[in-house]
PDB file of N, CA and C in Angstrom:
ATOM      1  N   MET A   1       0.854  -1.166   0.000  1.00 48.00           N
ATOM      2  CA  MET A   1       0.000   0.000   0.000  1.00 48.00           C
ATOM      3  C   MET A   1       0.896   1.223   0.000  1.00 48.00           C
ATOM      4  N   SER A   2       0.568   2.192  -0.772  1.00 46.00           N
ATOM      5  CA  SER A   2       1.350   3.416  -0.841  1.00 46.00           C
ATOM      6  C   SER A   2       1.390   4.086   0.520  1.00 46.00           C
ATOM      7  N   SER A   3       2.512   4.726   0.818  1.00 47.00           N
ATOM      8  CA  SER A   3       2.623   5.386   2.113  1.00 47.00           C
ATOM      9  C   SER A   3       1.661   6.556   2.233  1.00 47.00           C
ATOM     10  N   SER A   4       1.183   7.103   1.097  1.00 52.00           N
ATOM     11  CA  SER A   4       0.242   8.219   1.160  1.00 52.00           C
ATOM     12  C   SER A   4      -1.200   7.748   1.354  1.00 52.00           C
ATOM     13  N   ILE A   5      -1.446   6.469   1.147  1.00 66.00           N
ATOM     14  CA  ILE A   5      -2.795   5.927   1.325  1.00 66.00           C
ATOM     15  C   ILE A   5      -2.746   4.890   2.437  1.00 66.00           C
ATOM     16  N   ARG A   6      -3.382   5.201   3.555  1.00 86.00           N
ATOM     17  CA  ARG A   6      -3.419   4.273   4.684  1.00 86.00           C
ATOM     18  C   ARG A   6      -4.874   3.901   4.938  1.00 86.00           C
ATOM     19  N   LEU A   7      -5.238   2.761   4.493  1.00 93.00           N
ATOM     20  CA  LEU A   7      -6.585   2.255   4.693  1.00 93.00           C
ATOM     21  C   LEU A   7      -6.743   1.822   6.142  1.00 93.00           C
ATOM     22  N   THR A   8      -7.883   2.157   6.735  1.00 96.00           N
ATOM     23  CA  THR A   8      -8.131   1.772   8.123  1.00 96.00           C
ATOM     24  C   THR A   8      -9.196   0.684   8.196  1.00 96.00           C
ATOM     25  N   GLN A   9      -9.207  -0.002   9.317  1.00 97.00           N
ATOM     26  CA  GLN A   9     -10.221  -1.023   9.554  1.00 97.00           C
ATOM     27  C   GLN A   9     -11.616  -0.394   9.547  1.00 97.00           C
ATOM     28  N   ASP A  10     -11.743   0.813  10.099  1.00 97.00           N
ATOM     29  CA  ASP A  10     -13.043   1.493  10.113  1.00 97.00           C
ATOM     30  C   ASP A  10     -13.560   1.753   8.699  1.00 97.00           C
ATOM     31  N   GLU A  11     -12.663   2.105   7.776  1.00 98.00           N
ATOM     32  CA  GLU A  11     -13.078   2.332   6.389  1.00 98.00           C
ATOM     33  C   GLU A  11     -13.582   1.039   5.752  1.00 98.00           C
ATOM     34  N   VAL A  12     -12.899  -0.052   6.035  1.00 98.00           N
ATOM     35  CA  VAL A  12     -13.331  -1.348   5.503  1.00 98.00           C
ATOM     36  C   VAL A  12     -14.687  -1.720   6.093  1.00 98.00           C
ATOM     37  N   LEU A  13     -14.841  -1.574   7.397  1.00 98.00           N
ATOM     38  CA  LEU A  13     -16.117  -1.916   8.040  1.00 98.00           C
ATOM     39  C   LEU A  13     -17.252  -1.041   7.521  1.00 98.00           C
ATOM     40  N   LYS A  14     -16.971   0.230   7.266  1.00 98.00           N
ATOM     41  CA  LYS A  14     -17.994   1.127   6.709  1.00 98.00           C
ATOM     42  C   LYS A  14     -18.466   0.614   5.347  1.00 98.00           C
ATOM     43  N   ALA A  15     -17.525   0.171   4.522  1.00 99.00           N
ATOM     44  CA  ALA A  15     -17.892  -0.383   3.211  1.00 99.00           C
ATOM     45  C   ALA A  15     -18.701  -1.667   3.368  1.00 99.00           C
ATOM     46  N   LEU A  16     -18.336  -2.488   4.343  1.00 99.00           N
ATOM     47  CA  LEU A  16     -19.036  -3.762   4.548  1.00 99.00           C
ATOM     48  C   LEU A  16     -20.427  -3.570   5.145  1.00 99.00           C
ATOM     49  N   LYS A  17     -20.653  -2.456   5.832  1.00 98.00           N
ATOM     50  CA  LYS A  17     -21.983  -2.191   6.404  1.00 98.00           C
ATOM     51  C   LYS A  17     -23.035  -1.948   5.322  1.00 98.00           C
ATOM     52  N   LYS A  18     -22.614  -1.778   4.092  1.00 98.00           N
ATOM     53  CA  LYS A  18     -23.554  -1.593   2.977  1.00 98.00           C
ATOM     54  C   LYS A  18     -24.041  -2.928   2.419  1.00 98.00           C
ATOM     55  N   ILE A  19     -23.490  -4.024   2.928  1.00 98.00           N
ATOM     56  CA  ILE A  19     -23.863  -5.360   2.456  1.00 98.00           C
ATOM     57  C   ILE A  19     -24.842  -5.967   3.452  1.00 98.00           C
ATOM     58  N   TYR A  20     -26.026  -6.302   2.962  1.00 96.00           N
ATOM     59  CA  TYR A  20     -27.080  -6.848   3.821  1.00 96.00           C
ATOM     60  C   TYR A  20     -27.322  -8.320   3.523  1.00 96.00           C
ATOM     61  N   ASP A  21     -27.564  -9.069   4.579  1.00 92.00           N
ATOM     62  CA  ASP A  21     -28.021 -10.446   4.410  1.00 92.00           C
ATOM     63  C   ASP A  21     -29.469 -10.345   3.947  1.00 92.00           C
ATOM     64  N   PRO A  22     -29.779 -10.793   2.736  1.00 89.00           N
ATOM     65  CA  PRO A  22     -31.134 -10.610   2.207  1.00 89.00           C
ATOM     66  C   PRO A  22     -32.204 -11.390   2.958  1.00 89.00           C
ATOM     67  N   GLU A  23     -31.818 -12.422   3.678  1.00 86.00           N
ATOM     68  CA  GLU A  23     -32.819 -13.214   4.401  1.00 86.00           C
ATOM     69  C   GLU A  23     -33.255 -12.556   5.702  1.00 86.00           C
ATOM     70  N   ILE A  24     -32.355 -11.803   6.346  1.00 88.00           N
ATOM     71  CA  ILE A  24     -32.712 -11.207   7.635  1.00 88.00           C
ATOM     72  C   ILE A  24     -32.745  -9.687   7.608  1.00 88.00           C
ATOM     73  N   GLY A  25     -32.264  -9.071   6.535  1.00 90.00           N
ATOM     74  CA  GLY A  25     -32.343  -7.625   6.401  1.00 90.00           C
ATOM     75  C   GLY A  25     -31.446  -6.846   7.351  1.00 90.00           C
ATOM     76  N   VAL A  26     -30.323  -7.420   7.735  1.00 93.00           N
ATOM     77  CA  VAL A  26     -29.361  -6.771   8.627  1.00 93.00           C
ATOM     78  C   VAL A  26     -28.011  -6.783   7.922  1.00 93.00           C
ATOM     79  N   ASN A  27     -27.240  -5.688   8.079  1.00 97.00           N
ATOM     80  CA  ASN A  27     -25.939  -5.689   7.411  1.00 97.00           C
ATOM     81  C   ASN A  27     -25.000  -6.682   8.082  1.00 97.00           C
ATOM     82  N   ILE A  28     -24.030  -7.147   7.324  1.00 98.00           N
ATOM     83  CA  ILE A  28     -23.190  -8.260   7.777  1.00 98.00           C
ATOM     84  C   ILE A  28     -22.261  -7.890   8.928  1.00 98.00           C
ATOM     85  N   VAL A  29     -22.010  -6.597   9.124  1.00 98.00           N
ATOM     86  CA  VAL A  29     -21.177  -6.174  10.256  1.00 98.00           C
ATOM     87  C   VAL A  29     -21.998  -6.195  11.536  1.00 98.00           C
ATOM     88  N   GLU A  30     -23.161  -5.529  11.515  1.00 96.00           N
ATOM     89  CA  GLU A  30     -24.015  -5.493  12.708  1.00 96.00           C
ATOM     90  C   GLU A  30     -24.517  -6.879  13.081  1.00 96.00           C
ATOM     91  N   ALA A  31     -24.686  -7.751  12.099  1.00 95.00           N
ATOM     92  CA  ALA A  31     -25.143  -9.118  12.374  1.00 95.00           C
ATOM     93  C   ALA A  31     -24.041  -9.973  12.986  1.00 95.00           C
ATOM     94  N   GLY A  32     -22.808  -9.490  12.944  1.00 97.00           N
ATOM     95  CA  GLY A  32     -21.703 -10.239  13.534  1.00 97.00           C
ATOM     96  C   GLY A  32     -21.073 -11.262  12.611  1.00 97.00           C
ATOM     97  N   PHE A  33     -21.451 -11.248  11.344  1.00 97.00           N
ATOM     98  CA  PHE A  33     -20.863 -12.198  10.403  1.00 97.00           C
ATOM     99  C   PHE A  33     -19.398 -11.870  10.116  1.00 97.00           C
ATOM    100  N   VAL A  34     -19.048 -10.584  10.151  1.00 98.00           N
ATOM    101  CA  VAL A  34     -17.653 -10.180   9.974  1.00 98.00           C
ATOM    102  C   VAL A  34     -16.988 -10.285  11.339  1.00 98.00           C
ATOM    103  N   ARG A  35     -16.102 -11.262  11.480  1.00 98.00           N
ATOM    104  CA  ARG A  35     -15.472 -11.525  12.778  1.00 98.00           C
ATOM    105  C   ARG A  35     -14.162 -10.770  12.956  1.00 98.00           C
ATOM    106  N   ASP A  36     -13.457 -10.483  11.854  1.00 98.00           N
ATOM    107  CA  ASP A  36     -12.189  -9.758  11.964  1.00 98.00           C
ATOM    108  C   ASP A  36     -11.807  -9.210  10.597  1.00 98.00           C
ATOM    109  N   VAL A  37     -11.071  -8.110  10.615  1.00 98.00           N
ATOM    110  CA  VAL A  37     -10.531  -7.504   9.397  1.00 98.00           C
ATOM    111  C   VAL A  37      -9.068  -7.171   9.670  1.00 98.00           C
ATOM    112  N   ARG A  38      -8.210  -7.587   8.742  1.00 98.00           N
ATOM    113  CA  ARG A  38      -6.784  -7.281   8.844  1.00 98.00           C
ATOM    114  C   ARG A  38      -6.325  -6.649   7.528  1.00 98.00           C
ATOM    115  N   ILE A  39      -5.455  -5.664   7.652  1.00 97.00           N
ATOM    116  CA  ILE A  39      -4.938  -4.956   6.477  1.00 97.00           C
ATOM    117  C   ILE A  39      -3.419  -4.955   6.575  1.00 97.00           C
ATOM    118  N   ASP A  40      -2.760  -5.439   5.517  1.00 96.00           N
ATOM    119  CA  ASP A  40      -1.296  -5.397   5.571  1.00 96.00           C
ATOM    120  C   ASP A  40      -0.770  -4.188   4.798  1.00 96.00           C
ATOM    121  N   ASP A  41       0.521  -3.969   4.874  1.00 93.00           N
ATOM    122  CA  ASP A  41       1.111  -2.784   4.248  1.00 93.00           C
ATOM    123  C   ASP A  41       1.269  -2.911   2.732  1.00 93.00           C
ATOM    124  N   LYS A  42       0.867  -4.045   2.164  1.00 95.00           N
ATOM    125  CA  LYS A  42       0.910  -4.238   0.713  1.00 95.00           C
ATOM    126  C   LYS A  42      -0.461  -4.031   0.067  1.00 95.00           C
ATOM    127  N   GLY A  43      -1.466  -3.682   0.876  1.00 95.00           N
ATOM    128  CA  GLY A  43      -2.798  -3.458   0.338  1.00 95.00           C
ATOM    129  C   GLY A  43      -3.655  -4.704   0.265  1.00 95.00           C
ATOM    130  N   ILE A  44      -3.294  -5.721   1.019  1.00 97.00           N
ATOM    131  CA  ILE A  44      -4.100  -6.942   1.058  1.00 97.00           C
ATOM    132  C   ILE A  44      -4.980  -6.900   2.305  1.00 97.00           C
ATOM    133  N   VAL A  45      -6.274  -7.054   2.087  1.00 98.00           N
ATOM    134  CA  VAL A  45      -7.245  -7.031   3.180  1.00 98.00           C
ATOM    135  C   VAL A  45      -7.753  -8.449   3.383  1.00 98.00           C
ATOM    136  N   GLU A  46      -7.714  -8.902   4.619  1.00 99.00           N
ATOM    137  CA  GLU A  46      -8.236 -10.221   4.972  1.00 99.00           C
ATOM    138  C   GLU A  46      -9.472 -10.038   5.843  1.00 99.00           C
ATOM    139  N   VAL A  47     -10.522 -10.772   5.508  1.00 99.00           N
ATOM    140  CA  VAL A  47     -11.774 -10.717   6.265  1.00 99.00           C
ATOM    141  C   VAL A  47     -12.098 -12.115   6.759  1.00 99.00           C
ATOM    142  N   ASP A  48     -12.316 -12.225   8.064  1.00 99.00           N
ATOM    143  CA  ASP A  48     -12.804 -13.479   8.640  1.00 99.00           C
ATOM    144  C   ASP A  48     -14.318 -13.384   8.712  1.00 99.00           C
ATOM    145  N   LEU A  49     -14.990 -14.348   8.108  1.00 98.00           N
ATOM    146  CA  LEU A  49     -16.440 -14.327   7.962  1.00 98.00           C
ATOM    147  C   LEU A  49     -17.053 -15.552   8.615  1.00 98.00           C
ATOM    148  N   MET A  50     -18.135 -15.342   9.326  1.00 97.00           N
ATOM    149  CA  MET A  50     -18.905 -16.440   9.905  1.00 97.00           C
ATOM    150  C   MET A  50     -20.196 -16.563   9.102  1.00 97.00           C
ATOM    151  N   LEU A  51     -20.614 -17.779   8.839  1.00 95.00           N
ATOM    152  CA  LEU A  51     -21.878 -18.042   8.152  1.00 95.00           C
ATOM    153  C   LEU A  51     -22.789 -18.829   9.087  1.00 95.00           C
ATOM    154  N   THR A  52     -24.080 -18.745   8.853  1.00 92.00           N
ATOM    155  CA  THR A  52     -25.012 -19.453   9.730  1.00 92.00           C
ATOM    156  C   THR A  52     -24.939 -20.960   9.553  1.00 92.00           C
ATOM    157  N   THR A  53     -24.589 -21.403   8.354  1.00 93.00           N
ATOM    158  CA  THR A  53     -24.539 -22.836   8.067  1.00 93.00           C
ATOM    159  C   THR A  53     -23.534 -23.105   6.951  1.00 93.00           C
ATOM    160  N   PRO A  54     -22.903 -24.274   6.938  1.00 95.00           N
ATOM    161  CA  PRO A  54     -22.000 -24.580   5.828  1.00 95.00           C
ATOM    162  C   PRO A  54     -22.740 -24.718   4.494  1.00 95.00           C
ATOM    163  N   PHE A  55     -24.048 -24.817   4.557  1.00 94.00           N
ATOM    164  CA  PHE A  55     -24.866 -24.970   3.350  1.00 94.00           C
ATOM    165  C   PHE A  55     -25.526 -23.657   2.942  1.00 94.00           C
ATOM    166  N   CYS A  56     -25.021 -22.539   3.435  1.00 90.00           N
ATOM    167  CA  CYS A  56     -25.602 -21.223   3.159  1.00 90.00           C
ATOM    168  C   CYS A  56     -25.691 -21.002   1.645  1.00 90.00           C
ATOM    169  N   PRO A  57     -26.917 -20.864   1.113  1.00 91.00           N
ATOM    170  CA  PRO A  57     -27.066 -20.699  -0.328  1.00 91.00           C
ATOM    171  C   PRO A  57     -26.579 -19.337  -0.824  1.00 91.00           C
ATOM    172  N   LEU A  58     -26.370 -18.403   0.098  1.00 91.00           N
ATOM    173  CA  LEU A  58     -25.954 -17.059  -0.286  1.00 91.00           C
ATOM    174  C   LEU A  58     -24.469 -16.801  -0.056  1.00 91.00           C
ATOM    175  N   ALA A  59     -23.729 -17.816   0.359  1.00 94.00           N
ATOM    176  CA  ALA A  59     -22.313 -17.627   0.704  1.00 94.00           C
ATOM    177  C   ALA A  59     -21.523 -17.011  -0.447  1.00 94.00           C
ATOM    178  N   HIS A  60     -21.651 -17.557  -1.645  1.00 95.00           N
ATOM    179  CA  HIS A  60     -20.875 -17.038  -2.775  1.00 95.00           C
ATOM    180  C   HIS A  60     -21.282 -15.611  -3.114  1.00 95.00           C
ATOM    181  N   LEU A  61     -22.570 -15.306  -3.009  1.00 96.00           N
ATOM    182  CA  LEU A  61     -23.048 -13.951  -3.268  1.00 96.00           C
ATOM    183  C   LEU A  61     -22.446 -12.976  -2.258  1.00 96.00           C
ATOM    184  N   ILE A  62     -22.516 -13.307  -0.980  1.00 97.00           N
ATOM    185  CA  ILE A  62     -22.012 -12.419   0.068  1.00 97.00           C
ATOM    186  C   ILE A  62     -20.498 -12.255  -0.045  1.00 97.00           C
ATOM    187  N   ILE A  63     -19.782 -13.332  -0.276  1.00 98.00           N
ATOM    188  CA  ILE A  63     -18.323 -13.245  -0.427  1.00 98.00           C
ATOM    189  C   ILE A  63     -17.965 -12.378  -1.635  1.00 98.00           C
ATOM    190  N   GLY A  64     -18.692 -12.526  -2.725  1.00 98.00           N
ATOM    191  CA  GLY A  64     -18.463 -11.682  -3.898  1.00 98.00           C
ATOM    192  C   GLY A  64     -18.721 -10.213  -3.604  1.00 98.00           C
ATOM    193  N   GLN A  65     -19.784  -9.928  -2.854  1.00 98.00           N
ATOM    194  CA  GLN A  65     -20.087  -8.541  -2.488  1.00 98.00           C
ATOM    195  C   GLN A  65     -19.006  -7.965  -1.574  1.00 98.00           C
ATOM    196  N   ILE A  66     -18.485  -8.784  -0.666  1.00 99.00           N
ATOM    197  CA  ILE A  66     -17.401  -8.338   0.214  1.00 99.00           C
ATOM    198  C   ILE A  66     -16.183  -7.962  -0.622  1.00 99.00           C
ATOM    199  N   ARG A  67     -15.797  -8.842  -1.538  1.00 99.00           N
ATOM    200  CA  ARG A  67     -14.626  -8.574  -2.387  1.00 99.00           C
ATOM    201  C   ARG A  67     -14.825  -7.297  -3.206  1.00 99.00           C
ATOM    202  N   THR A  68     -15.993  -7.144  -3.811  1.00 99.00           N
ATOM    203  CA  THR A  68     -16.269  -5.966  -4.635  1.00 99.00           C
ATOM    204  C   THR A  68     -16.217  -4.688  -3.807  1.00 99.00           C
ATOM    205  N   ALA A  69     -16.849  -4.706  -2.636  1.00 99.00           N
ATOM    206  CA  ALA A  69     -16.888  -3.512  -1.781  1.00 99.00           C
ATOM    207  C   ALA A  69     -15.489  -3.092  -1.341  1.00 99.00           C
ATOM    208  N   ILE A  70     -14.678  -4.051  -0.946  1.00 99.00           N
ATOM    209  CA  ILE A  70     -13.343  -3.715  -0.441  1.00 99.00           C
ATOM    210  C   ILE A  70     -12.398  -3.338  -1.578  1.00 99.00           C
ATOM    211  N   LEU A  71     -12.493  -4.025  -2.712  1.00 98.00           N
ATOM    212  CA  LEU A  71     -11.626  -3.694  -3.848  1.00 98.00           C
ATOM    213  C   LEU A  71     -11.894  -2.294  -4.390  1.00 98.00           C
ATOM    214  N   SER A  72     -13.067  -1.731  -4.094  1.00 98.00           N
ATOM    215  CA  SER A  72     -13.380  -0.374  -4.548  1.00 98.00           C
ATOM    216  C   SER A  72     -12.694   0.696  -3.695  1.00 98.00           C
ATOM    217  N   LEU A  73     -12.096   0.301  -2.579  1.00 98.00           N
ATOM    218  CA  LEU A  73     -11.433   1.258  -1.692  1.00 98.00           C
ATOM    219  C   LEU A  73     -10.017   1.550  -2.184  1.00 98.00           C
ATOM    220  N   ALA A  74      -9.607   2.791  -2.030  1.00 95.00           N
ATOM    221  CA  ALA A  74      -8.278   3.217  -2.479  1.00 95.00           C
ATOM    222  C   ALA A  74      -7.181   2.434  -1.773  1.00 95.00           C
ATOM    223  N   GLY A  75      -6.227   1.972  -2.551  1.00 94.00           N
ATOM    224  CA  GLY A  75      -5.060   1.304  -1.997  1.00 94.00           C
ATOM    225  C   GLY A  75      -5.173  -0.195  -1.847  1.00 94.00           C
ATOM    226  N   VAL A  76      -6.362  -0.755  -2.095  1.00 97.00           N
ATOM    227  CA  VAL A  76      -6.544  -2.200  -1.920  1.00 97.00           C
ATOM    228  C   VAL A  76      -6.068  -2.927  -3.169  1.00 97.00           C
ATOM    229  N   LYS A  77      -5.208  -3.904  -2.967  1.00 97.00           N
ATOM    230  CA  LYS A  77      -4.682  -4.710  -4.075  1.00 97.00           C
ATOM    231  C   LYS A  77      -5.386  -6.057  -4.189  1.00 97.00           C
ATOM    232  N   ASP A  78      -5.778  -6.626  -3.058  1.00 98.00           N
ATOM    233  CA  ASP A  78      -6.439  -7.932  -3.076  1.00 98.00           C
ATOM    234  C   ASP A  78      -7.248  -8.098  -1.796  1.00 98.00           C
ATOM    235  N   VAL A  79      -8.216  -8.995  -1.860  1.00 98.00           N
ATOM    236  CA  VAL A  79      -9.078  -9.300  -0.712  1.00 98.00           C
ATOM    237  C   VAL A  79      -9.108 -10.809  -0.536  1.00 98.00           C
ATOM    238  N   ILE A  80      -8.891 -11.233   0.685  1.00 99.00           N
ATOM    239  CA  ILE A  80      -8.982 -12.647   1.031  1.00 99.00           C
ATOM    240  C   ILE A  80     -10.104 -12.787   2.054  1.00 99.00           C
ATOM    241  N   VAL A  81     -11.101 -13.593   1.721  1.00 99.00           N
ATOM    242  CA  VAL A  81     -12.214 -13.844   2.643  1.00 99.00           C
ATOM    243  C   VAL A  81     -12.089 -15.278   3.127  1.00 99.00           C
ATOM    244  N   ARG A  82     -12.047 -15.431   4.435  1.00 98.00           N
ATOM    245  CA  ARG A  82     -11.960 -16.760   5.039  1.00 98.00           C
ATOM    246  C   ARG A  82     -13.224 -17.020   5.843  1.00 98.00           C
ATOM    247  N   VAL A  83     -13.849 -18.155   5.614  1.00 98.00           N
ATOM    248  CA  VAL A  83     -14.977 -18.575   6.450  1.00 98.00           C
ATOM    249  C   VAL A  83     -14.359 -19.248   7.673  1.00 98.00           C
ATOM    250  N   VAL A  84     -14.631 -18.665   8.847  1.00 98.00           N
ATOM    251  CA  VAL A  84     -13.968 -19.122  10.076  1.00 98.00           C
ATOM    252  C   VAL A  84     -14.902 -19.866  11.029  1.00 98.00           C
ATOM    253  N   GLY A  85     -16.160 -20.007  10.639  1.00 96.00           N
ATOM    254  CA  GLY A  85     -17.071 -20.737  11.513  1.00 96.00           C
ATOM    255  C   GLY A  85     -18.500 -20.649  11.018  1.00 96.00           C
ATOM    256  N   TYR A  86     -19.336 -21.420  11.692  1.00 97.00           N
ATOM    257  CA  TYR A  86     -20.753 -21.487  11.338  1.00 97.00           C
ATOM    258  C   TYR A  86     -21.576 -21.379  12.613  1.00 97.00           C
ATOM    259  N   GLY A  87     -22.738 -20.746  12.486  1.00 94.00           N
ATOM    260  CA  GLY A  87     -23.637 -20.617  13.624  1.00 94.00           C
ATOM    261  C   GLY A  87     -24.265 -19.236  13.641  1.00 94.00           C
ATOM    262  N   ILE A  88     -24.959 -18.949  14.717  1.00 93.00           N
ATOM    263  CA  ILE A  88     -25.597 -17.647  14.891  1.00 93.00           C
ATOM    264  C   ILE A  88     -24.668 -16.794  15.752  1.00 93.00           C
ATOM    265  N   PRO A  89     -24.104 -15.721  15.184  1.00 94.00           N
ATOM    266  CA  PRO A  89     -23.237 -14.857  15.984  1.00 94.00           C
ATOM    267  C   PRO A  89     -24.026 -14.228  17.138  1.00 94.00           C
ATOM    268  N   PRO A  90     -23.389 -13.985  18.270  1.00 94.00           N
ATOM    269  CA  PRO A  90     -24.088 -13.374  19.409  1.00 94.00           C
ATOM    270  C   PRO A  90     -24.728 -12.034  19.052  1.00 94.00           C
ATOM    271  N   GLU A  91     -24.085 -11.262  18.178  1.00 94.00           N
ATOM    272  CA  GLU A  91     -24.639  -9.972  17.771  1.00 94.00           C
ATOM    273  C   GLU A  91     -25.969 -10.154  17.059  1.00 94.00           C
ATOM    274  N   LEU A  92     -26.054 -11.148  16.189  1.00 94.00           N
ATOM    275  CA  LEU A  92     -27.292 -11.414  15.465  1.00 94.00           C
ATOM    276  C   LEU A  92     -28.367 -11.918  16.414  1.00 94.00           C
ATOM    277  N   GLU A  93     -27.986 -12.757  17.334  1.00 93.00           N
ATOM    278  CA  GLU A  93     -28.947 -13.265  18.311  1.00 93.00           C
ATOM    279  C   GLU A  93     -29.572 -12.112  19.097  1.00 93.00           C
ATOM    280  N   ARG A  94     -28.747 -11.155  19.528  1.00 93.00           N
ATOM    281  CA  ARG A  94     -29.275  -9.991  20.264  1.00 93.00           C
ATOM    282  C   ARG A  94     -30.199  -9.159  19.382  1.00 93.00           C
ATOM    283  N   LEU A  95     -29.797  -8.919  18.129  1.00 90.00           N
ATOM    284  CA  LEU A  95     -30.637  -8.139  17.216  1.00 90.00           C
ATOM    285  C   LEU A  95     -31.988  -8.806  16.991  1.00 90.00           C
ATOM    286  N   LEU A  96     -31.970 -10.104  16.763  1.00 89.00           N
ATOM    287  CA  LEU A  96     -33.224 -10.821  16.512  1.00 89.00           C
ATOM    288  C   LEU A  96     -34.094 -10.867  17.756  1.00 89.00           C
ATOM    289  N   ARG A  97     -33.478 -10.999  18.932  1.00 91.00           N
ATOM    290  CA  ARG A  97     -34.246 -10.998  20.177  1.00 91.00           C
ATOM    291  C   ARG A  97     -34.933  -9.644  20.384  1.00 91.00           C
ATOM    292  N   ARG A  98     -34.201  -8.550  20.139  1.00 90.00           N
ATOM    293  CA  ARG A  98     -34.802  -7.210  20.268  1.00 90.00           C
ATOM    294  C   ARG A  98     -35.933  -7.021  19.272  1.00 90.00           C
ATOM    295  N   ARG A  99     -35.733  -7.511  18.055  1.00 86.00           N
ATOM    296  CA  ARG A  99     -36.776  -7.397  17.031  1.00 86.00           C
ATOM    297  C   ARG A  99     -38.034  -8.146  17.467  1.00 86.00           C
ATOM    298  N   LEU A 100     -37.866  -9.339  18.015  1.00 87.00           N
ATOM    299  CA  LEU A 100     -38.996 -10.134  18.494  1.00 87.00           C
ATOM    300  C   LEU A 100     -39.685  -9.447  19.665  1.00 87.00           C
ATOM    301  N   GLU A 101     -38.916  -8.910  20.608  1.00 90.00           N
ATOM    302  CA  GLU A 101     -39.499  -8.208  21.756  1.00 90.00           C
ATOM    303  C   GLU A 101     -40.281  -6.984  21.306  1.00 90.00           C
ATOM    304  N   ARG A 102     -39.752  -6.251  20.338  1.00 87.00           N
ATOM    305  CA  ARG A 102     -40.432  -5.063  19.823  1.00 87.00           C
ATOM    306  C   ARG A 102     -41.758  -5.442  19.172  1.00 87.00           C
ATOM    307  N   ARG A 103     -41.751  -6.508  18.389  1.00 86.00           N
ATOM    308  CA  ARG A 103     -42.993  -6.947  17.739  1.00 86.00           C
ATOM    309  C   ARG A 103     -44.007  -7.438  18.759  1.00 86.00           C
ATOM    310  N   SER A 104     -43.539  -8.127  19.785  1.00 84.00           N
ATOM    311  CA  SER A 104     -44.442  -8.600  20.839  1.00 84.00           C
ATOM    312  C   SER A 104     -45.064  -7.423  21.569  1.00 84.00           C
ATOM    313  N   ALA A 105     -44.271  -6.382  21.840  1.00 84.00           N
ATOM    314  CA  ALA A 105     -44.771  -5.199  22.535  1.00 84.00           C
ATOM    315  C   ALA A 105     -45.793  -4.458  21.682  1.00 84.00           C
ATOM    316  N   GLU A 106     -45.601  -4.445  20.370  1.00 83.00           N
ATOM    317  CA  GLU A 106     -46.542  -3.775  19.469  1.00 83.00           C
ATOM    318  C   GLU A 106     -47.896  -4.467  19.453  1.00 83.00           C
ATOM    319  N   ARG A 107     -47.914  -5.754  19.686  1.00 81.00           N
ATOM    320  CA  ARG A 107     -49.167  -6.518  19.659  1.00 81.00           C
ATOM    321  C   ARG A 107     -49.967  -6.364  20.945  1.00 81.00           C
ATOM    322  N   GLU A 108     -49.309  -5.951  22.015  1.00 75.00           N
ATOM    323  CA  GLU A 108     -50.003  -5.839  23.312  1.00 75.00           C
ATOM    324  C   GLU A 108     -50.864  -4.613  23.387  1.00 75.00           C
TER     325      GLU A 108
END
């Protein structure tokens, strides 16, 4: 990465917040699917991604969107996305619980 262009983790996360899981309508950062982001001095960005299941039908779509979003940032030479686990991230569980509580309260 050029010394005049220093990409930050916050910039990468901001770009990733524009990517939504179409099944739940929550962006992949707030849902907790993005577990870690690393940026090296050569412009390579690594993203650790969690999926709900190894059979996720949207995995290739989401990974492609991650690569496209990050490659559009200045100074990025390559993107490596690693699937590091499967399950419901705690962040998503909290979001879904709040959504359910809000809907229950609206019905009362």
